[in-house]
CSV table of C-alpha atoms in Angstrom, one decimal:
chain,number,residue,atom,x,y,z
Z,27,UNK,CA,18.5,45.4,10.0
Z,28,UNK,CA,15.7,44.5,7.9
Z,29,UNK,CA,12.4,43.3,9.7
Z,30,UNK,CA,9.8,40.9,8.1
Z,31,UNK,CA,6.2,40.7,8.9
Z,32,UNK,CA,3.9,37.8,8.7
Z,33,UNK,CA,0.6,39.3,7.6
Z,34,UNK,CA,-1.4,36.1,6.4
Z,35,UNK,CA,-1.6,32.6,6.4
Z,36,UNK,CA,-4.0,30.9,3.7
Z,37,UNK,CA,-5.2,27.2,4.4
Z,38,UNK,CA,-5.8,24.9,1.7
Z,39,UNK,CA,-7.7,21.5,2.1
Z,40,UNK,CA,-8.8,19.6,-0.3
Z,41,UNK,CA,-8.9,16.0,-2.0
Z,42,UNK,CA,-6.2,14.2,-4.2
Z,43,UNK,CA,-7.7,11.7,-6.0
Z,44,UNK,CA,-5.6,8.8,-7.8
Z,45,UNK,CA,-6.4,7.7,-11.5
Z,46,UNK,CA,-3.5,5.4,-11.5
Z,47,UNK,CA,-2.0,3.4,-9.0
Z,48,UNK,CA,0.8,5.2,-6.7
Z,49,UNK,CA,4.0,4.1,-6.1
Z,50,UNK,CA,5.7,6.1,-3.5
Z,51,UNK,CA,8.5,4.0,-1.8
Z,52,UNK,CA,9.2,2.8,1.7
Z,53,UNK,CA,11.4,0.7,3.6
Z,54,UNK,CA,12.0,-2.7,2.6
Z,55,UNK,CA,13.1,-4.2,6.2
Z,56,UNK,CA,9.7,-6.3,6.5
Z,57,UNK,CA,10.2,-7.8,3.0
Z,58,UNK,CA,8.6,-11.2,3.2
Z,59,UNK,CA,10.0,-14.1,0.4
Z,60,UNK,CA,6.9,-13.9,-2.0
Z,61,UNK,CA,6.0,-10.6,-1.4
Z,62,UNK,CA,6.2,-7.3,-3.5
Z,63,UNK,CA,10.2,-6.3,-4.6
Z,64,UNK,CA,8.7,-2.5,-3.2
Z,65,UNK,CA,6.6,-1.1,-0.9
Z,66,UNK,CA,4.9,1.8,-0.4
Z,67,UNK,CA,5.5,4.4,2.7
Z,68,UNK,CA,3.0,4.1,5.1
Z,69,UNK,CA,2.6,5.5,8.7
Z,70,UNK,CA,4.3,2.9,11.2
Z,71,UNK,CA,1.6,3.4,13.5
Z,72,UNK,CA,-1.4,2.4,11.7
Z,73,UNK,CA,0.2,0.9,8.5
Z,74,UNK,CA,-1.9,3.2,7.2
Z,75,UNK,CA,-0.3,4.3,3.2
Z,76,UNK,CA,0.2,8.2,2.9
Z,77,UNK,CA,1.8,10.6,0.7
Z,78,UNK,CA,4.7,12.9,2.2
Z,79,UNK,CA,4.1,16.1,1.7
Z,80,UNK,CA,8.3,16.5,0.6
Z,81,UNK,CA,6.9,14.3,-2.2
Z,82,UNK,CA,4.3,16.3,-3.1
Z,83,UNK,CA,5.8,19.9,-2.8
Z,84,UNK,CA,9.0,18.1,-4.3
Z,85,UNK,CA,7.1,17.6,-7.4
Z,86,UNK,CA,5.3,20.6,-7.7
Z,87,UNK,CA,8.3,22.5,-7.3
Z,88,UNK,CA,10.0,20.6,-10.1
Z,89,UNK,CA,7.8,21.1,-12.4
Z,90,UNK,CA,6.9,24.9,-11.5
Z,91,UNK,CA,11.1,25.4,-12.5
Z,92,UNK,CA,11.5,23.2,-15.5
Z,93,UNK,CA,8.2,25.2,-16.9
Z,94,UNK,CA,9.3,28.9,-15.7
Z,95,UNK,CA,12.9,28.0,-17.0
Z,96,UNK,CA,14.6,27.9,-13.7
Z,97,UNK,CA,16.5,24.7,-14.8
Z,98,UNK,CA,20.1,25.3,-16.8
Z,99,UNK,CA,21.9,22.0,-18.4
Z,100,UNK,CA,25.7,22.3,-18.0
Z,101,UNK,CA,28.3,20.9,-21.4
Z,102,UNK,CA,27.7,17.4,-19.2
Z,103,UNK,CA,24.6,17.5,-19.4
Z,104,UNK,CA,23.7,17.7,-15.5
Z,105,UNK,CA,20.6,20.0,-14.9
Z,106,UNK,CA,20.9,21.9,-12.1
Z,107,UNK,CA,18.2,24.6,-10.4
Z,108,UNK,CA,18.1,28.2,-9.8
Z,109,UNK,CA,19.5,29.4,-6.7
Z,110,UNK,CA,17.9,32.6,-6.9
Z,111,UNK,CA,15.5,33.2,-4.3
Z,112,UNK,CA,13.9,35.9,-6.3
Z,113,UNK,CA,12.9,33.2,-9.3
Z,114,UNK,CA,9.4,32.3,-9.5
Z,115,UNK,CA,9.9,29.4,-7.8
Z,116,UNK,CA,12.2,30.4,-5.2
Z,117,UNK,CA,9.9,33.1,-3.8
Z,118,UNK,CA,7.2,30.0,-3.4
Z,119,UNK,CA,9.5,27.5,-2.3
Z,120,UNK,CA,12.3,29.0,-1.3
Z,121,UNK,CA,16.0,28.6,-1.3
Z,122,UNK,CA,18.3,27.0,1.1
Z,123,UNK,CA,22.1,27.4,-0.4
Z,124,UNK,CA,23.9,28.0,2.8
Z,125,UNK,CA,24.8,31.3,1.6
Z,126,UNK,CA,23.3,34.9,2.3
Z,127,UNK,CA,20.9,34.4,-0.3
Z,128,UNK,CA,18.7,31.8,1.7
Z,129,UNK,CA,15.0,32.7,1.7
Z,130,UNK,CA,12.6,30.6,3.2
Z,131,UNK,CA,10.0,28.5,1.8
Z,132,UNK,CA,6.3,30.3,1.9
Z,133,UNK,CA,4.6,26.7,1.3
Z,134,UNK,CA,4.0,24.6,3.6
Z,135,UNK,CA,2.7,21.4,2.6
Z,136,UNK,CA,1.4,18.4,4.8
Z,137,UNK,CA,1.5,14.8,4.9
Z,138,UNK,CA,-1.9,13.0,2.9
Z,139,UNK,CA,-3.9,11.0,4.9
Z,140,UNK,CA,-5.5,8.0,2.8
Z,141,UNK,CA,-8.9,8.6,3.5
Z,142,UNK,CA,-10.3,5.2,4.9
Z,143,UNK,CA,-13.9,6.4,5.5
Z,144,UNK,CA,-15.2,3.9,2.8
Z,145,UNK,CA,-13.7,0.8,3.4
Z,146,UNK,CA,-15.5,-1.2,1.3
Z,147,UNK,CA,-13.4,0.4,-1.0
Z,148,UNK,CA,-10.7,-1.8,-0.2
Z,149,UNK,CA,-11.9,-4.5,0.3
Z,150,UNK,CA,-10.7,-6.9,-2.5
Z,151,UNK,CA,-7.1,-5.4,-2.7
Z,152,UNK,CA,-4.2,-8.1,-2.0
Z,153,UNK,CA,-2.2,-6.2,1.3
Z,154,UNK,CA,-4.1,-3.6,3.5
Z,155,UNK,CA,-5.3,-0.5,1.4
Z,156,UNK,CA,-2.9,-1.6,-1.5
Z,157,UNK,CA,-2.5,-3.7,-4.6
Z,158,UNK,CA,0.4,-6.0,-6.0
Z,159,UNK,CA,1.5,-5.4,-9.7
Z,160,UNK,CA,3.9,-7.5,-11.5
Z,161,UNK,CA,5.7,-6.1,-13.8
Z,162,UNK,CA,8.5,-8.1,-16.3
Z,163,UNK,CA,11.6,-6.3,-17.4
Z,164,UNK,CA,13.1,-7.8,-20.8
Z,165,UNK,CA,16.8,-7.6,-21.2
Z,166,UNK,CA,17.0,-6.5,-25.1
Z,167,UNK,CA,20.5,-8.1,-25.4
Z,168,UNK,CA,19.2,-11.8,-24.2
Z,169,UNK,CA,16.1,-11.4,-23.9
Z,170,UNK,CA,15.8,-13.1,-20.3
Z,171,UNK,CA,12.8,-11.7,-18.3
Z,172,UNK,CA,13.2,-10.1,-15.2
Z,173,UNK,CA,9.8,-10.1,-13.2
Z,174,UNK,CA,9.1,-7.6,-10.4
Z,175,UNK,CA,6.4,-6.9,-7.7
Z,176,UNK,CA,5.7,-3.5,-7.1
Z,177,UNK,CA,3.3,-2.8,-4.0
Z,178,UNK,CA,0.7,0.5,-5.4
Z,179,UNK,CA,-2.4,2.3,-3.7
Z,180,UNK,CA,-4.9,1.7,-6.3
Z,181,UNK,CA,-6.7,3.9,-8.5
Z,182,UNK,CA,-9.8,5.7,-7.1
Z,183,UNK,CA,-7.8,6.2,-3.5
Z,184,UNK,CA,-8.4,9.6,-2.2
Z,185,UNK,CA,-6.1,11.8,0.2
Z,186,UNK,CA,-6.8,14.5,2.4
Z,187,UNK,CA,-5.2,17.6,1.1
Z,188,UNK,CA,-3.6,20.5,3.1
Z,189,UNK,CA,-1.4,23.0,2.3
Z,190,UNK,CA,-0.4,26.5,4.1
Z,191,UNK,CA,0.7,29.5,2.6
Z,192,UNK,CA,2.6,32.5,4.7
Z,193,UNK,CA,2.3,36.0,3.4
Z,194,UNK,CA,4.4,38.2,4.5
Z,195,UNK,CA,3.9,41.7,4.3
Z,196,UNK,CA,5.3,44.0,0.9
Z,197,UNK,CA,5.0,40.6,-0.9
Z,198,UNK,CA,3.4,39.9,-3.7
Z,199,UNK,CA,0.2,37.4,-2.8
Z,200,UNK,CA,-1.3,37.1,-5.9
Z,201,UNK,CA,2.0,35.9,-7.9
Z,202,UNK,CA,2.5,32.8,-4.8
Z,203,UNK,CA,-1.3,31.6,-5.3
Z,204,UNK,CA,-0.6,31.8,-9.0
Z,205,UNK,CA,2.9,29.9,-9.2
Z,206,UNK,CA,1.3,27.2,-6.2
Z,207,UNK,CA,-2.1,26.4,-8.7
Z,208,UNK,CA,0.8,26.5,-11.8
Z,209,UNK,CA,2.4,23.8,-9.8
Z,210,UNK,CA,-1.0,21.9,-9.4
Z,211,UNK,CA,-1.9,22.2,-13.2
Z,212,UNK,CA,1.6,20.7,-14.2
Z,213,UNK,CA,1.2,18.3,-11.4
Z,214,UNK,CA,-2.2,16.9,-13.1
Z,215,UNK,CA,-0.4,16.5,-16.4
Z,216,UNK,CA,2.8,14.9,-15.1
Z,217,UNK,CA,2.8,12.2,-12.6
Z,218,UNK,CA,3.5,11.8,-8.6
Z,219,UNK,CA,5.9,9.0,-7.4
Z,220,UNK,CA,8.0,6.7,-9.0
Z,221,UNK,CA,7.7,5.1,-12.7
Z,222,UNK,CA,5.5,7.5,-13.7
Z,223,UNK,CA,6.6,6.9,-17.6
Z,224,UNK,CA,4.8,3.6,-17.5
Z,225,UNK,CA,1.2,4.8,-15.9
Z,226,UNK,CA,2.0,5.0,-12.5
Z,227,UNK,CA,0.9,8.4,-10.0
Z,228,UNK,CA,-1.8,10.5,-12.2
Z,229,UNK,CA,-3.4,12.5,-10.0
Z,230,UNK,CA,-6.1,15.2,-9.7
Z,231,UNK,CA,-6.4,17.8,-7.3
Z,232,UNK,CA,-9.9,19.5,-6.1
Z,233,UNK,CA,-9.5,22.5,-3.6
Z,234,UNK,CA,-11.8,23.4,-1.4
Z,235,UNK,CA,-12.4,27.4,-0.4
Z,236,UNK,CA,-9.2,28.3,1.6
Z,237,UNK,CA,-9.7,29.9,4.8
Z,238,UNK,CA,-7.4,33.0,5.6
Z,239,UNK,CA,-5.8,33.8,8.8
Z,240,UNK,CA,-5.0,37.3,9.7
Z,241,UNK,CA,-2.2,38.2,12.4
């Protein structure tokens, strides 16, 4: 039987910083009449607005296989990904098929804390840490407008970055920090969240020196 050995971790922290507002949904049970159509996740505890780090790795990992041509389209049109776990993605991210070709995900990526340290920064938004934008769909047949409230952290927010990244021994380190700052780049030019096609969830992404962990 084949033995694996983890011979590294290497800890990323850093800052996401939003140029756009960010829509990234949460439950609707405390929807109040007058209030936004959509909220935002935020932590229970503090009602505190955060970005999962499924989101976050989610997207990176999208993007990483639509731009390393991991993605086939079927006669239907349906997109589906690779399931091999030695693509470039799936050596990052893994892949879980339920099948002997599982290989776990190397990345590890945390939940982003809204940093509150300046909260003067907040001050004039309409619900704690967030704004309100109204948006009016048209129907093009009738022409009846359909307004909405979407609930958004607003541009200038920053998040407290961190990521981990396991390297195991015989594996290639170089090509995972390459494919996980790929996924950063084509995160900056993309979008995070919902209704990113109408300005929503630009991001940008400053890492600080990782620290490395030996075992």
């Amino acid at each position: 039987m084949a033995t694996i050995k983890l011979q590294k971790k290497i800890i990323y922290t850093g800052t996401i910083t939003l140029k756009t507002g960010l829509h990234i949904g949460g439950t609707n049970a405390a929807l109040n009449i007058g209030g936004p159509d959509k909220f935002v996740v935020r932590n229970p505890i503090t009602n505190i607005p955060y970005i999962p780090g499924s989101s976050l790795k989610g997207k990176m990992r999208a993007l990483v296989e639509i731009a390393t041509g991991c993605v086939s389209v079927n006669q239907k049109g349906e997109a589906k990904a690779s399931e091999d776990p030695n693509s470039v993605s799936g050596r990052l991210f893994g892949v879980a098929t339920g099948k002997s070709n599982n290989r776990p995900s190397r990345l590890i990526v945390r939940d982003a804390e809204l940093d509150i340290s300046h909260p003067e920064m907040f001050e004039n938004t309409d619900l704690p840490y967030t704004e309100t934008k109204t948006e009016v769909a048209i129907d093009r047949i009738t022409a009846q407008a359909n307004p909405r409230t979407f609930e958004r952290i607003p541009a200038g927010a920053q998040f407290k970055l961190n990521m981990v990244l396991n390297i195991f021994e015989g594996e290639d380190e170089q090509e995972l920090i390459k494919t996980l700052k790929k996924g950063i780049e084509l995160l900056h030019d993309d979008y995070l969240g919902g209704h990113g096609s109408r300005g929503y969830g630009q991001v940008e992404i400053q890492l600080e020196e990782p620290k490395i962990k030996t075992y």
